[in-house]
Coordinates of C-alpha atoms in Angstrom, one line a residue:
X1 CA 0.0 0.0 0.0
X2 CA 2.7 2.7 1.2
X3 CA 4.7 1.3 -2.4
X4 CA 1.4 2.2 -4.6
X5 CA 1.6 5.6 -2.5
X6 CA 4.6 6.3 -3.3
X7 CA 4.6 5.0 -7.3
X8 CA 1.3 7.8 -7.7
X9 CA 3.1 10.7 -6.0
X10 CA 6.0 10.2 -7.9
X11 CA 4.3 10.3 -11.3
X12 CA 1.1 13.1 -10.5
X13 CA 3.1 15.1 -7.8
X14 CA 0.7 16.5 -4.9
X15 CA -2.7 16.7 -6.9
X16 CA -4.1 13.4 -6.0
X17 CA -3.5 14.2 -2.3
X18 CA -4.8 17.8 -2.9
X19 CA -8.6 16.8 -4.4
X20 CA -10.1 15.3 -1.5
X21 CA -9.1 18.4 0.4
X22 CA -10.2 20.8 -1.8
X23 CA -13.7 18.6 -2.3
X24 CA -14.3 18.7 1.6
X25 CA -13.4 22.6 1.3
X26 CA -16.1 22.9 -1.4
X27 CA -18.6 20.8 0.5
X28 CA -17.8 23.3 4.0
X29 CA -18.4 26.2 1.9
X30 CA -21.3 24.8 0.6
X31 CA -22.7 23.9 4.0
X32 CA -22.2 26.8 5.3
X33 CA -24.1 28.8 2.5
X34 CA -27.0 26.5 2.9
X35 CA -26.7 26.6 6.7
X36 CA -26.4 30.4 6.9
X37 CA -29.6 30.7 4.6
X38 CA -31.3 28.6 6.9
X39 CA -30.2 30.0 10.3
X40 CA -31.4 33.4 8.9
X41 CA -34.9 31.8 7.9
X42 CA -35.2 30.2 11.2
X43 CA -34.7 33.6 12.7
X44 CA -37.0 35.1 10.5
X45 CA -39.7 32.4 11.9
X46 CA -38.6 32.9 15.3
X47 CA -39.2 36.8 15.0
X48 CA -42.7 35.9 13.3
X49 CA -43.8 33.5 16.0
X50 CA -43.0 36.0 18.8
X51 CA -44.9 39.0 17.0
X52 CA -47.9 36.5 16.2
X53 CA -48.3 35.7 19.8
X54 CA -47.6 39.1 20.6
X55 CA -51.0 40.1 18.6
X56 CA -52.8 37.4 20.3
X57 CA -51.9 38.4 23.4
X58 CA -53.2 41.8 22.4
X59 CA -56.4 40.7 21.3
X60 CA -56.7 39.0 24.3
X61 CA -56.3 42.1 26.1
X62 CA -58.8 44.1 24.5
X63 CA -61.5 41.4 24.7
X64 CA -60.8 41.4 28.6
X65 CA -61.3 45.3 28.3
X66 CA -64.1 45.1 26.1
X67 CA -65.4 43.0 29.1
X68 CA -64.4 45.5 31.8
X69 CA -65.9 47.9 29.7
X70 CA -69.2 47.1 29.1
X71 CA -69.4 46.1 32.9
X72 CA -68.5 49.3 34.0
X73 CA -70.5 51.0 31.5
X74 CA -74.1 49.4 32.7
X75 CA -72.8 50.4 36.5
X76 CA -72.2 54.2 35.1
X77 CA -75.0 54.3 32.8
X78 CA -76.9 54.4 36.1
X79 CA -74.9 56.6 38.7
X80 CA -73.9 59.3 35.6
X81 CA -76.9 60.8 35.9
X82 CA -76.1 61.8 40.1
X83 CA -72.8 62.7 39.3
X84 CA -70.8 65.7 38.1
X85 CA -69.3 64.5 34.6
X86 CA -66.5 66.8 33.3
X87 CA -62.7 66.3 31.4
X88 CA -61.3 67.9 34.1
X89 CA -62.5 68.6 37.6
X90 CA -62.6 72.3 38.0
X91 CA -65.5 72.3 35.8
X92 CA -67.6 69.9 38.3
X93 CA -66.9 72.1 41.0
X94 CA -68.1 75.4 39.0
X95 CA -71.0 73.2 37.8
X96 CA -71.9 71.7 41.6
X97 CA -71.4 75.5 43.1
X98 CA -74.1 77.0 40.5
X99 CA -76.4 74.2 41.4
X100 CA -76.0 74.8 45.3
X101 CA -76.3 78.3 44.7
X102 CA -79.6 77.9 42.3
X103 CA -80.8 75.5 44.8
X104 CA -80.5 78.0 48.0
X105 CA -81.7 80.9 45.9
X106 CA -84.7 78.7 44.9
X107 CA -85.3 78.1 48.6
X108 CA -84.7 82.0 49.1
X109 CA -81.7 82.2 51.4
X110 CA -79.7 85.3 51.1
X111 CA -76.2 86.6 50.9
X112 CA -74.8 83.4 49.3
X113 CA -71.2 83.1 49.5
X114 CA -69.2 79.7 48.9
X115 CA -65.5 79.4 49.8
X116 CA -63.2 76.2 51.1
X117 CA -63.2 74.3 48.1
X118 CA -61.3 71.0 48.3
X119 CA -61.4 67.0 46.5
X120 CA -60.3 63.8 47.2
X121 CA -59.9 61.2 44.4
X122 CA -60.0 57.1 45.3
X123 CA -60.6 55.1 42.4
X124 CA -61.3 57.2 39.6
X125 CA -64.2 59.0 41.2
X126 CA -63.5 62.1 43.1
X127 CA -65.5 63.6 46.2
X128 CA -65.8 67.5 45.7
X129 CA -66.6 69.3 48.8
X130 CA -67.2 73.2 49.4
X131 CA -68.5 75.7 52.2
X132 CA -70.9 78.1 51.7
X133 CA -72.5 80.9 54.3
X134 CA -75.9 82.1 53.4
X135 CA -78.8 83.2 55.9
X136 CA -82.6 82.2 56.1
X137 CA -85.4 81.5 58.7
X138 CA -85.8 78.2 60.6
X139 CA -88.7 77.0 58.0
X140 CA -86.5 76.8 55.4
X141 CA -83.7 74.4 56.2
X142 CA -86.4 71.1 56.5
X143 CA -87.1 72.8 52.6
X144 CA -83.7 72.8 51.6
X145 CA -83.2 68.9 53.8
X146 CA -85.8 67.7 51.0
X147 CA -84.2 69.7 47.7
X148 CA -81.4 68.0 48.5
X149 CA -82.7 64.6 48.3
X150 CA -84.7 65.4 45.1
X151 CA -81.7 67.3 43.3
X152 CA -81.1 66.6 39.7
X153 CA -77.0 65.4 40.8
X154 CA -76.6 63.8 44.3
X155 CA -75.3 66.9 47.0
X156 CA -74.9 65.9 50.6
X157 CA -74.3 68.4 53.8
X158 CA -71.1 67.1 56.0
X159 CA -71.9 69.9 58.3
X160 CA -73.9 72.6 59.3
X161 CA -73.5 75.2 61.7
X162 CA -76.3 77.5 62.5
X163 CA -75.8 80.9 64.4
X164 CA -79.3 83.3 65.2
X165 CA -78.4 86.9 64.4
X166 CA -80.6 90.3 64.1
X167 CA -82.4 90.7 61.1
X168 CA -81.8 94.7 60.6
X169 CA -84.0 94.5 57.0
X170 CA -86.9 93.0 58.8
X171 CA -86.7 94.2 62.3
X172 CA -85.9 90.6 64.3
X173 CA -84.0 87.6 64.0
X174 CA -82.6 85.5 61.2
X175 CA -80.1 82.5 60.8
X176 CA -76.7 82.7 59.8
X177 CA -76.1 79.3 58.0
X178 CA -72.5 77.9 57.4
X179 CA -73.2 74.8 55.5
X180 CA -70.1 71.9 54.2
X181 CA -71.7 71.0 50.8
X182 CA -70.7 67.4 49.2
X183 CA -71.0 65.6 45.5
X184 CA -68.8 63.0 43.3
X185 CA -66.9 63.7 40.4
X186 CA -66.0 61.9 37.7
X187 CA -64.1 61.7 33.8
X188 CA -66.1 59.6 31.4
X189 CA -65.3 56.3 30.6
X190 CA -63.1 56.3 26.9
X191 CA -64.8 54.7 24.2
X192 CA -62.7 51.5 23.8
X193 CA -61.0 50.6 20.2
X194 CA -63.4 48.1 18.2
X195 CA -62.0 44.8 17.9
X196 CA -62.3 45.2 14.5
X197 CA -59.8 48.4 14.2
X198 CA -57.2 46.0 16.3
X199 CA -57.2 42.8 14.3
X200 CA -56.8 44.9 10.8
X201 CA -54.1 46.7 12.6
X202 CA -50.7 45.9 10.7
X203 CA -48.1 45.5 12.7
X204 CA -44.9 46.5 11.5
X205 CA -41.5 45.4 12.0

């Protein structure tokens, strides 16, 4: 065997020893072009199966929003009409002082002043509060007890302080009234995207 060797690289030199070298360098770099083609395709469907679930997992989402949605909606549908709806909360608070003050006026107490405005939010719902001083006769705080109960948006009193002063005007006595009015506040609930807008929804690399 090592004579036959030796006879063939005497008469054809290195060649013969060279080709099977140069056929497995051929078949590496030909592996490798077919293997890099295919690592960048596997990528490629990696990256698609992670944005596919991705979008699922966003649809998912919104239906459980939709959900929470319409749940909350049938709850607001009945409380919105009790409570002060506004974009921003300064304009409940101007819209709850003009109904305490049309509601005293209505009743005919005078002098209405309101100062001490405050809020506290918890929950997406906020709690306006705000003092007002205004003076009357005894009759007409049971009057303004059962306005309050029948008024359009729902007004509490948190407290009530009640002072008998001379009535110059009329020549006796009238009540000097320092009342803590109280109502809710609230943005409204954001009209969720369709379903349909999110499905069509390309999503782009």
């Amino acid at each position: 065997m090592k004579r036959d060797l030796k006879r063939v690289y005497r008469h054809h030199g290195i060649k013969y020893f060279a080709f099977p070298a140069v056929v497995l360098l051929m078949l590496a770099a030909l592996a490798d072009q077919r293997l890099g083609g295919y690592m960048d395709h596997r990528e490629e469907a990696s990256d698609l199966a992670i944005r596919l679930e991705s979008n699922r997992n966003i649809l998912d989402l919104h239906g459980k929003v939709q959900r929470n949605h319409d749940e909350l909606s049938a709850s607001f549908v009945s409380l919105e009409p009790k409570i002060f709806v506004a974009p921003d909360i300064a304009q409940s608070v101007n819209a709850m002082q003009e109904q305490v003050r049309a509601l005293l006026q209505s009743l005919y107490f005078d002098n209405v002043e309101f100062f001490d405005f405050s809020d506290t939010t918890k929950g997406g719902v906020s709690r306006i509060s705000m003092s007002a001083r205004f003076n009357g006769v005894p009759q007409q705080l049971p009057r303004l007890e059962a306005a309050l109960a029948q008024a359009p948006k729902l007004l509490s009193v948190d407290a009530l302080e009640i002072k008998v002063i001379d009535d110059p005007q009329r020549g006796g006595q009238q009540l000097a009234v320092m009342a803590r009015f109280a109502g809710l506040h609230m943005k409204q609930i954001p009209v969720p995207i369709p379903a349909n807008a999110s499905k069509n929804t390309e999503v782009k690399p």
